[in-house]
Structures are given as C-alpha cells and as structure tokens.
mmCIF file of C-alpha atoms in Angstrom:
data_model
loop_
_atom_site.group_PDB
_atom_site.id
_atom_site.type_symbol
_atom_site.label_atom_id
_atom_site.label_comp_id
_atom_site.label_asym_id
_atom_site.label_seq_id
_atom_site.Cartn_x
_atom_site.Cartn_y
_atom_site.Cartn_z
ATOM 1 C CA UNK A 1 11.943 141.977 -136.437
ATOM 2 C CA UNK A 2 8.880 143.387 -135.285
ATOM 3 C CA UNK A 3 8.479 147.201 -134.367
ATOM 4 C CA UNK A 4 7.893 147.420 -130.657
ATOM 5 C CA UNK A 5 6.461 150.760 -131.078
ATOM 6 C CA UNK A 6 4.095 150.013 -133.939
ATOM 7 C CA UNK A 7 2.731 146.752 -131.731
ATOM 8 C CA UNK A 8 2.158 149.377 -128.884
ATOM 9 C CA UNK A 9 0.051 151.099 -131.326
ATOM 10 C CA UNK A 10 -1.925 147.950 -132.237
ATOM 11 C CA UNK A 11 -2.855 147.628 -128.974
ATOM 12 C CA UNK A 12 -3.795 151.196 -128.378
ATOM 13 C CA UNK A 13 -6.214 151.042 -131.130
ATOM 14 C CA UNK A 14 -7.762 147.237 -130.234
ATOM 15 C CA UNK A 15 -8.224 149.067 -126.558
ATOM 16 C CA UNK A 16 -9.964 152.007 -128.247
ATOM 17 C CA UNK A 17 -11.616 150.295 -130.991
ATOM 18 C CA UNK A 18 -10.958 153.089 -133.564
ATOM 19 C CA UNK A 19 -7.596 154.725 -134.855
ATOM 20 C CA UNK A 20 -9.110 158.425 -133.386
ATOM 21 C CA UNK A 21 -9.086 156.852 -130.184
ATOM 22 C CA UNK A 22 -6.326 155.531 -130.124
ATOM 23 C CA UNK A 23 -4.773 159.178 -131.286
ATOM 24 C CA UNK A 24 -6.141 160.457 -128.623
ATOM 25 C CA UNK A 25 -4.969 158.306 -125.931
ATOM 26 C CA UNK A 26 -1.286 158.271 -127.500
ATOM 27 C CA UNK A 27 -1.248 162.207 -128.553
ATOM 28 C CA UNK A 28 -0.697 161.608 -132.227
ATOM 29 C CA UNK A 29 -2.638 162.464 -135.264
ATOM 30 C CA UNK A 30 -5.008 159.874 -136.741
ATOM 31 C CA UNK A 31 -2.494 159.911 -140.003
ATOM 32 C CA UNK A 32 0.239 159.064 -137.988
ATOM 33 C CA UNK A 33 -1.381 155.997 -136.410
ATOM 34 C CA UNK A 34 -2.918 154.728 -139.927
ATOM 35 C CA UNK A 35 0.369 154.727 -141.497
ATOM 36 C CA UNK A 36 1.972 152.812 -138.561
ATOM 37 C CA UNK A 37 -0.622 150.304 -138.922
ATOM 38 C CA UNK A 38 -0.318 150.219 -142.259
ATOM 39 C CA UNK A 39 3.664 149.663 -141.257
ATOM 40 C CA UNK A 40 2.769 146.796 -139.143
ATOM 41 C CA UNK A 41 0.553 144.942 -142.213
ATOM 42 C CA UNK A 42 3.316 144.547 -144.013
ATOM 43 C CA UNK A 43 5.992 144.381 -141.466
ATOM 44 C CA UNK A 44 3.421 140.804 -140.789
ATOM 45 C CA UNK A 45 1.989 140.065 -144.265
ATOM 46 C CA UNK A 46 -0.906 140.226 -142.178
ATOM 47 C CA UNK A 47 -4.575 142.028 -142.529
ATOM 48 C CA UNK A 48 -5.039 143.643 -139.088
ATOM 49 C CA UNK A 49 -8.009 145.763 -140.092
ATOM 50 C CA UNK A 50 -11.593 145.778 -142.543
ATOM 51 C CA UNK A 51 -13.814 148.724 -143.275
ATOM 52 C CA UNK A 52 -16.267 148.787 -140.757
ATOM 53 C CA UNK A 53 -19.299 151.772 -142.094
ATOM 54 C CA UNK A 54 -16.745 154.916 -141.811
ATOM 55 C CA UNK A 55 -14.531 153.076 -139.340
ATOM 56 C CA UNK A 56 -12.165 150.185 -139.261
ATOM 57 C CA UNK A 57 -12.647 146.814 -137.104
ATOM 58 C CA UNK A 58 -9.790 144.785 -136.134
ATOM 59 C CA UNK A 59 -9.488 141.195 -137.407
ATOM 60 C CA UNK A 60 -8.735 138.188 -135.401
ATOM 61 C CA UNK A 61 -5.431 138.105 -136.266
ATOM 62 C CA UNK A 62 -4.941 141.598 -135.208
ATOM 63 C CA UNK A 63 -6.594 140.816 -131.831
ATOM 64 C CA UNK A 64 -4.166 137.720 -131.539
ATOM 65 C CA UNK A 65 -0.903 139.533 -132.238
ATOM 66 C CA UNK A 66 -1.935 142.607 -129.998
ATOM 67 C CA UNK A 67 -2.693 139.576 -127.338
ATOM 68 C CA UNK A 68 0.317 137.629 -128.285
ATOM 69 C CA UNK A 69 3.007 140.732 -128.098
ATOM 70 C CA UNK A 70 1.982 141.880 -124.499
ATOM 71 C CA UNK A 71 4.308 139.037 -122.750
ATOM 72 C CA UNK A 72 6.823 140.667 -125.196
ATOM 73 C CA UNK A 73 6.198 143.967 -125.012
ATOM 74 C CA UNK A 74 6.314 143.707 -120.648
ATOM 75 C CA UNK A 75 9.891 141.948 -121.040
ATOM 76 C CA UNK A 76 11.162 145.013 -122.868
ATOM 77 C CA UNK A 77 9.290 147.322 -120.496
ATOM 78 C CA UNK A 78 11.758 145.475 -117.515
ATOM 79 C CA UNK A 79 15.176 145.718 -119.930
ATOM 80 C CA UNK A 80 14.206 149.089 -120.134
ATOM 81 C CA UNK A 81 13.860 149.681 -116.177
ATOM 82 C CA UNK A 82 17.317 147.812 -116.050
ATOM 83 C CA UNK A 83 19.038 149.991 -118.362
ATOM 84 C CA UNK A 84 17.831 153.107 -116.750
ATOM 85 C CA UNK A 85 18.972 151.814 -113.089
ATOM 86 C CA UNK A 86 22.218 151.258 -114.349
ATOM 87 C CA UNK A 87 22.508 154.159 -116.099
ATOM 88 C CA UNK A 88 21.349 155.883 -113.011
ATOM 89 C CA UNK A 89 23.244 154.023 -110.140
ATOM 90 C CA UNK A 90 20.206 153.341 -108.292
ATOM 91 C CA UNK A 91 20.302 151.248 -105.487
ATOM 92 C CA UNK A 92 20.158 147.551 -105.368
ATOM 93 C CA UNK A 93 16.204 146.063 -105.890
ATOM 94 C CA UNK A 94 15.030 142.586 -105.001
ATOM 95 C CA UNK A 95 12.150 141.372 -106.752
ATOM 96 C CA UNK A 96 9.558 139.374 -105.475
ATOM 97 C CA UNK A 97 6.033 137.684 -107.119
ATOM 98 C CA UNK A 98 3.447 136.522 -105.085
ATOM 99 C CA UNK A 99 -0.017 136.246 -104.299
ATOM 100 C CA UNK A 100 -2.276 139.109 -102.001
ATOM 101 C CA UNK A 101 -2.915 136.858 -98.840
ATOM 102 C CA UNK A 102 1.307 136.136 -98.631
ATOM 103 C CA UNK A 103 2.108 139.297 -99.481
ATOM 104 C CA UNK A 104 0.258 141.043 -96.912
ATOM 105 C CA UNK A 105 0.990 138.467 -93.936
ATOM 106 C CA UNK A 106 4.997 137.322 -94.790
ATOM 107 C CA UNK A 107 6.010 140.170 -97.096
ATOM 108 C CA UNK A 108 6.889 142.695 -94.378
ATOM 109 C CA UNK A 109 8.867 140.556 -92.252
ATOM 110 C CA UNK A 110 10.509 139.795 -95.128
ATOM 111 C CA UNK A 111 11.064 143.353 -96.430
ATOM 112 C CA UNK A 112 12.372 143.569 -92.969
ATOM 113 C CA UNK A 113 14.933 141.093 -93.070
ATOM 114 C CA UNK A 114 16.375 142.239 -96.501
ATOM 115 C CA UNK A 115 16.255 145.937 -95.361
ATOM 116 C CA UNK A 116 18.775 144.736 -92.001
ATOM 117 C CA UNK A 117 21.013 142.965 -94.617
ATOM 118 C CA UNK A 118 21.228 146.629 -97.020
ATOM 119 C CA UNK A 119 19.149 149.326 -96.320
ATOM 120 C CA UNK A 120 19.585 150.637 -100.074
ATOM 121 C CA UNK A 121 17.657 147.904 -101.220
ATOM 122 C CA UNK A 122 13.932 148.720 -102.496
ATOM 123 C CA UNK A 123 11.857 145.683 -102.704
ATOM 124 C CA UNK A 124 9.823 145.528 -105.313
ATOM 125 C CA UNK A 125 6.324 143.660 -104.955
ATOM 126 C CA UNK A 126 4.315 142.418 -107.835
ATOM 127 C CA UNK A 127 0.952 140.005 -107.793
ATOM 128 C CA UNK A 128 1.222 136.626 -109.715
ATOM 129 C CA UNK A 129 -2.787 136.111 -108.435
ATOM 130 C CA UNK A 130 -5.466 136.317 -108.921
ATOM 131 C CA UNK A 131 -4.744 137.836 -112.672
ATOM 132 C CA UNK A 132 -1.233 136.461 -113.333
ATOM 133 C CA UNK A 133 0.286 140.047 -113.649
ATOM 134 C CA UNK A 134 4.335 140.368 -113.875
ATOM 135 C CA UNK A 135 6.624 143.316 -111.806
ATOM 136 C CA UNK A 136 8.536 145.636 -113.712
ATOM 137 C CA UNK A 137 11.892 143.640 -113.242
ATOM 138 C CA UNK A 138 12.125 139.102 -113.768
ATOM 139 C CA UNK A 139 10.822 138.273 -109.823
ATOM 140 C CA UNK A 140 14.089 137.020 -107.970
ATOM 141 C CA UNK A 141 11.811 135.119 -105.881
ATOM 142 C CA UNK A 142 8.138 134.073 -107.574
ATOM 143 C CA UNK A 143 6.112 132.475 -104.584
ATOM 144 C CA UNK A 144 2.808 130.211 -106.006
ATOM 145 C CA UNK A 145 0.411 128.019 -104.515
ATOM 146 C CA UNK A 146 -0.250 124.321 -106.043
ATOM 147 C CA UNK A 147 -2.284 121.398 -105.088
ATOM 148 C CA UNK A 148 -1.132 119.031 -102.821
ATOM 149 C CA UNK A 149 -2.435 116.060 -105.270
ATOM 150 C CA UNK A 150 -0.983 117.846 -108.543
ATOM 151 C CA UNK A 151 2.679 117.420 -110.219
ATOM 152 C CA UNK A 152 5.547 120.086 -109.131
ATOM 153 C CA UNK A 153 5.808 122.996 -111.132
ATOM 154 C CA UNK A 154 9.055 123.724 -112.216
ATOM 155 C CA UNK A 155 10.132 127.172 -114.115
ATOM 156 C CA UNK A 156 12.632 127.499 -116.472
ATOM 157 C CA UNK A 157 15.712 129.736 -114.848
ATOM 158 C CA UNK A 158 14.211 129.067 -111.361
ATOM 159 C CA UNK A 159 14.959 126.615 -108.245
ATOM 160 C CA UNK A 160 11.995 125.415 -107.213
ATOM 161 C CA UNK A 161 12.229 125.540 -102.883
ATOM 162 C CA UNK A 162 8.673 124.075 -101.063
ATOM 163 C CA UNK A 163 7.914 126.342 -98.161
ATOM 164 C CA UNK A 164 4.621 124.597 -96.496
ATOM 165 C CA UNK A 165 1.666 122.737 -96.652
ATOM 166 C CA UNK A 166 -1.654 125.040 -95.880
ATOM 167 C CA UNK A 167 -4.959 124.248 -94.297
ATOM 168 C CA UNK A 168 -7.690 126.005 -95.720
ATOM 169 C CA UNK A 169 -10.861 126.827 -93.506
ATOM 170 C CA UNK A 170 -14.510 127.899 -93.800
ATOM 171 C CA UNK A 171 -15.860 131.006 -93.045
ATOM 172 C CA UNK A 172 -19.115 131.363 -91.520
ATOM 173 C CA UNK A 173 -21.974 134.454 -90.255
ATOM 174 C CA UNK A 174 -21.623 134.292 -86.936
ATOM 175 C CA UNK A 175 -25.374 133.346 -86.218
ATOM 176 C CA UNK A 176 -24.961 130.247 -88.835
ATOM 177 C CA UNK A 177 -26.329 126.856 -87.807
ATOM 178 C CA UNK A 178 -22.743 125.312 -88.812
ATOM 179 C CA UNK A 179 -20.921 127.796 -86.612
ATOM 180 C CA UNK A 180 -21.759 125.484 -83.391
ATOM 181 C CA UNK A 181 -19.932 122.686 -84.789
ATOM 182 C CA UNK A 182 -15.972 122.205 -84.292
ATOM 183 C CA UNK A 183 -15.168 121.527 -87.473
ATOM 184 C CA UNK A 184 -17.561 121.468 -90.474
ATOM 185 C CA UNK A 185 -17.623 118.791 -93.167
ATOM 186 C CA UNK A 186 -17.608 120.102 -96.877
ATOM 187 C CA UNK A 187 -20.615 118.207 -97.770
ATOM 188 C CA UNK A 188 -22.689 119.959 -95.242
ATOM 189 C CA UNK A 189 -21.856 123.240 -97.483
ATOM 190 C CA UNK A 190 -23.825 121.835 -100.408
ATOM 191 C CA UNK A 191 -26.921 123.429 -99.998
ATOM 192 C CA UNK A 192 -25.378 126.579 -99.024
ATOM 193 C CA UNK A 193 -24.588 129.776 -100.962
ATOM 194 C CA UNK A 194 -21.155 130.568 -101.388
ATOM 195 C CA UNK A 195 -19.244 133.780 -101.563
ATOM 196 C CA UNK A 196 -16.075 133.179 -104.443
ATOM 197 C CA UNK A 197 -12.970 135.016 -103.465
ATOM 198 C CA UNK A 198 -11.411 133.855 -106.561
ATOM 199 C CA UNK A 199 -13.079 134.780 -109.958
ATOM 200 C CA UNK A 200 -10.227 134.554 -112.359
ATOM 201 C CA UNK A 201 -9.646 131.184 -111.350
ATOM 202 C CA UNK A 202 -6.374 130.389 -110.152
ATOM 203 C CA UNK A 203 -4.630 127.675 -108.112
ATOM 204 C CA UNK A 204 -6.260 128.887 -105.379
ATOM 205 C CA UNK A 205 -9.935 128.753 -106.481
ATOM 206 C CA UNK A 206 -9.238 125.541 -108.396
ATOM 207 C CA UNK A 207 -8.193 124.078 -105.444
ATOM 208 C CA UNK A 208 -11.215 124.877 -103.188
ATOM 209 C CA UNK A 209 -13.722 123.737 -106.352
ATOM 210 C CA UNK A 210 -11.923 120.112 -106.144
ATOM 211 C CA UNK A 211 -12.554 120.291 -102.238
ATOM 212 C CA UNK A 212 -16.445 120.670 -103.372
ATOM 213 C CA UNK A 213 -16.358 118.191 -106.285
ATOM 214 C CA UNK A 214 -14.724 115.299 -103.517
ATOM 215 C CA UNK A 215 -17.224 115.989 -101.437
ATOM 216 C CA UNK A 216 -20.144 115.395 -104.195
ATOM 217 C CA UNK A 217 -21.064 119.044 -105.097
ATOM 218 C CA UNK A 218 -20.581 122.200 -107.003
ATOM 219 C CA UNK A 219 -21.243 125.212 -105.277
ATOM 220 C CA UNK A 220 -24.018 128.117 -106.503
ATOM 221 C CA UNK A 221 -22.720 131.503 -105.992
ATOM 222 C CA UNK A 222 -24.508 134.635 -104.300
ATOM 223 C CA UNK A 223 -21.203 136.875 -105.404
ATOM 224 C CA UNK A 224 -17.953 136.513 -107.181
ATOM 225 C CA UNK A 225 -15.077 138.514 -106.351
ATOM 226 C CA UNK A 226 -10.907 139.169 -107.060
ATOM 227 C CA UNK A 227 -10.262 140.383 -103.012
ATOM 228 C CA UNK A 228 -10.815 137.861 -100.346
ATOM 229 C CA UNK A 229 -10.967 140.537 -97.772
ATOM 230 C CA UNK A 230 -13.972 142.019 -99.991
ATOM 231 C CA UNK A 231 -15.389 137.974 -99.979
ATOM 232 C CA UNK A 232 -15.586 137.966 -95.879
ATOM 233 C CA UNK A 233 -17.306 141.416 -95.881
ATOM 234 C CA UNK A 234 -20.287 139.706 -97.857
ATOM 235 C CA UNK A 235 -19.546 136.618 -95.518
ATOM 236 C CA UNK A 236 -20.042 138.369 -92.276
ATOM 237 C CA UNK A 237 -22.853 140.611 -93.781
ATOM 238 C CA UNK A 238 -24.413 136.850 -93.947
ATOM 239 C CA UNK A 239 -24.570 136.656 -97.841
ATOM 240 C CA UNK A 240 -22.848 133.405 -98.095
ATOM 241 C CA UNK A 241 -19.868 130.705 -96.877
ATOM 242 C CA UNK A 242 -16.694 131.165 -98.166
ATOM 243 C CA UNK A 243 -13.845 128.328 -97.919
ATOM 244 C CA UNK A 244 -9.821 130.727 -97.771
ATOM 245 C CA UNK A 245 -6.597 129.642 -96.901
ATOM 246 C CA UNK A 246 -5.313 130.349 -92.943
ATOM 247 C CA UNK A 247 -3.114 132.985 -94.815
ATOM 248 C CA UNK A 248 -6.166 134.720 -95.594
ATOM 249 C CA UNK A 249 -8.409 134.686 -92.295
ATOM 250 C CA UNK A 250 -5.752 137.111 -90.295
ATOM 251 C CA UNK A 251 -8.060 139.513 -90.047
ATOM 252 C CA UNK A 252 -11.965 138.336 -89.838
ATOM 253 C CA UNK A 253 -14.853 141.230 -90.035
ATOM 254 C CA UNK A 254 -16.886 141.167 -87.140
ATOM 255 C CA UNK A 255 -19.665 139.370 -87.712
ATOM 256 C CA UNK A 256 -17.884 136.288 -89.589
ATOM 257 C CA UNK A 257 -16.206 133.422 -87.475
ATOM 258 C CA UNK A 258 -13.601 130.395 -89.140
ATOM 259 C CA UNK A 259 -14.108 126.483 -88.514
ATOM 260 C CA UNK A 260 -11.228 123.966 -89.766
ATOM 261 C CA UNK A 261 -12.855 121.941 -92.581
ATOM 262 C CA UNK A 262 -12.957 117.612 -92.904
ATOM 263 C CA UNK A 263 -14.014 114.938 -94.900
ATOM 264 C CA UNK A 264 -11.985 116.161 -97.330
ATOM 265 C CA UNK A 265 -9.309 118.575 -95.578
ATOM 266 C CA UNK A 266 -8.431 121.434 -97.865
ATOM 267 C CA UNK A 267 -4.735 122.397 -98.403
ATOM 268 C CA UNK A 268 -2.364 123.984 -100.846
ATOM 269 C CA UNK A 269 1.048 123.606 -100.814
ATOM 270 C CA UNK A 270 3.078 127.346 -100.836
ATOM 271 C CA UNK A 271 6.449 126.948 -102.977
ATOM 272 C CA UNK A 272 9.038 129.391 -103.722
ATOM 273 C CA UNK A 273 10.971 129.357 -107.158
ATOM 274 C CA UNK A 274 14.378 131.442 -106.618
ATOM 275 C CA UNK A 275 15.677 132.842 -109.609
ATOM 276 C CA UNK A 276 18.878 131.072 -110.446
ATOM 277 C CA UNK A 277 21.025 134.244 -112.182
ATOM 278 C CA UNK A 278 20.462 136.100 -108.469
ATOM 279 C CA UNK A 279 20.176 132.425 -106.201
ATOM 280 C CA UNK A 280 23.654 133.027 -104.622
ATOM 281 C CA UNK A 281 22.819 137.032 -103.750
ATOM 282 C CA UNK A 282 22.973 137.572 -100.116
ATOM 283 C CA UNK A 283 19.758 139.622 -100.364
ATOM 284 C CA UNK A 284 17.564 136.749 -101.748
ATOM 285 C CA UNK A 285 19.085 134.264 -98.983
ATOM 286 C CA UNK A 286 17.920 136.121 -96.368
ATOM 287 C CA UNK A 287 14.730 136.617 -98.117
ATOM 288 C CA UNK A 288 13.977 133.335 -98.334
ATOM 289 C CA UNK A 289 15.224 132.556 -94.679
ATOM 290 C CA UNK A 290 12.015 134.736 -93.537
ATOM 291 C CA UNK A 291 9.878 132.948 -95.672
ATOM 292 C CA UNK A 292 10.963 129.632 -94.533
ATOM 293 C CA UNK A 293 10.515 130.783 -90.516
ATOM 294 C CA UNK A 294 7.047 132.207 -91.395
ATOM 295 C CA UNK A 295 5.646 129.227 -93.430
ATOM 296 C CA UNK A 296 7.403 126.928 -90.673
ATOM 297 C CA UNK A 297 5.073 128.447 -88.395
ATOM 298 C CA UNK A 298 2.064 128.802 -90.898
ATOM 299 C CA UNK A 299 2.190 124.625 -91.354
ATOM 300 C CA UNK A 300 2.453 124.395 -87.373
ATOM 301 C CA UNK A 301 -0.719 126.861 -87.486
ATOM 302 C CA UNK A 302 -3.987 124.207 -87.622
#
C-alpha cells in the first residue's frame, strides 16, 4: 500500500515545482523530502523525477499519481474528521453538497428546519459547482443540476430524489433594445456579447451552451467568470447578456433587468441524491422536506 504521507509530499513538490519549495511549505529539510521521494519511486517502481540543470522536474507519471491520489487522499482527510468527532463526542453533523445559487436561496431554510429537529446539529456546507470540490465528511444529501433532455444520474450509495424542473432567464442592461420585449427569443442573442457565469463548465453552463446551439449559435464572450453574482455586475454595468437559472436572479444589481426566454425554453432539472447509510436519519428527512417545499415553489415560480 501506498504511503499517504509520502503522496502528500508528491504533491507538495508538483505545487512548488522544486523539493526546496516544497521544504519550505511543509517545514522539513530538503533531505528529508528527497528521501521520501525517493521512498515513493520504489514504493511505485515508478520514475517521478529527471535532472532538470541543478533542479529536478517531475515526470508525467509523477504529475498523474499526484493528480490521481487527491480523490484518495480527501477520503482519508474525512475518516480522519470522523475519527476525531467520535473520539471527541461532538455533536451530530449533517452534510450537504450543492451548488452556490441553491445554497444561498434553500440552504438556510433548510439549516433551519434541521436546527428545530436538534439544535446540536452543525450543518456542514460544501460546493459540488462550479469546480466539483467535496466537504470534509461523504455529503448526506448531494444536490446537482442535469438536463432535462439527458439520462438520470444515479450515484453509487445514493437515492436519487428529483426536486424540480427550473426555468432559466436572460439578463439584460436595463437600457437594452431586448429589454422592451416580454420574453426574448435565444436567437435574437446571437449577435450579442455574452457575460459566462460558468467557466469551469458544468451542468449548468453546458446546459445554457445547448440553449445557444438549438437556437443556431455559439455565443462570443466579453468576460468569463466562476460567480454569477460577479456575471450580473458586468451585466448591469452593460458589458454583456447573460442567460442564469431563476435560482440565481434573487437578487439583480441595479441597472440589470430579467426576461423569461423562448424558442427554445431553458431549464435544468434540480435532483437530490440522499445518502443511503444516513437515508432513514430523522435529520436528513426533514432536510429534504425543506427542499421539496422550496423547489415546489421554485417550479411554480415562471
């Protein structure tokens, strides 16, 4: 079995790009990081490093395994959490994955509801979007977004529960010539420039980009960003159109107005998987009663 420790290492010195750097970030001497390396080659049978002038450069296998071990390496990182709750009796935690625009409009009614049920719970909050990051604990509740016109995703160790269907909408300057219609075709947005909320390209952005591609076009981009509430600042400074989910237009910056969007319509469909070890805990029932009021009224929302 692989050293844990030594692959932390790997990765220290692939993010510094030199074993000195790597000492430095980690606090050890540059000997003791060379001779964990070294360790880890033959641990693997693998070269991990080549002379490089009076340095060392990492090989592509090195890169891969120091890519490879991070799923790994964040799975131990939650056993460890686990182990140190229980060996500190600390209260009970729910888990919950999701992406930003949910977690800022259902999340604290839902916090709320769990809170009423035990108020020693803490609810912990991780992002699945735009980046695909993970909590510290397995999510007892993972909420996603999907296609309307793609397959179900289904998770190993998880019930898959379908929330709602979402419209999405454009957003427009205020003083834009499509703001005086009622609702705005998507081919009329392909001479515009857009604003991307959505650069790491998830379900999300995928799911707008098919929107554009039905309606004939791809669209040219004055700015790319990860934060949709960033997006409708350049939106409402008049930099672009953006197309976001209703979940995401709560809050519009002055300046920036919303129209619903035909010919196509633009949806996703909102789905929560529920862990199926914690399914029956009283905690993630009422959880996922406050997500099923919310996204009842979300779908009613047009």
């Amino acid at each position: 079995m692989l050293s844990p420790h030594r692959l932390r290492v790997l990765q220290a010195v692939v993010a510094a790009r030199s074993v000195h750097g790597a000492a430095r970030n980690l606090h050890y001497a540059p000997a003791t990081v060379s001779q964990h390396m070294s360790a880890l080659a033959q641990e693997t049978g693998l070269v991990l490093f080549t002379k490089d002038g009076r340095g060392l450069r990492p090989t592509s296998a090195a890169l891969k395994l120091a890519e490879q071990a991070e799923e790994a390496l964040s799975t131990l990182d939650r056993l460890d959490t686990v182990v140190e709750d229980l060996r500190q009796g600390r209260s009970t935690r729910l888990a919950i994955a999701t992406f930003s625009s949910a977690a800022e409009q259902w999340l604290p009614e839902v916090v709320r509801s769990v809170r009423r049920q035990d108020q020693e719970t803490t609810v912990e909050i991780s992002l699945n979007e735009p980046s695909g990051g993970g909590g510290r604990r397995p999510a007892d509740i993972d909420l996603r977004n999907e296609s309307p016109d793609d397959a179900a995703q289904h998770f190993e160790g998880y019930t898959r529960v379908p929330l709602c269907v979402e419209e999405f909408a454009v957003v427009l300057p205020e003083e834009h010539r499509l703001a005086a219609l009622r609702s705005v075709p998507m081919q009329e947005l392909g001479d515009e420039m857009w604003v991307d909320h959505d650069i790491y390209d998830s379900p999300t952005g995928r799911i707008v980009l098919a929107g554009c591609q039905a309606a004939g076009f791809t669209p040219r981009f004055a700015a790319r960003l990860d934060d949709h509430h960033a997006a409708l600042s350049l939106v409402a400074a008049g930099l672009g159109v953006a197309v976001l989910p209703r979940l995401a237009l709560a809050r519009l910056p002055e300046g920036a107005v919303t129209r619903p969007l035909v010919r196509p319509r633009v949806q996703r469909r909102i789905v929560a998987h529920l862990r199926q070890e914690t399914a029956a805990n009283p905690l993630v029932a009422a959880a996922l009663a406050s997500l099923q009021h919310q996204a009842a009224a979300t779908q009613g929302h047009r």
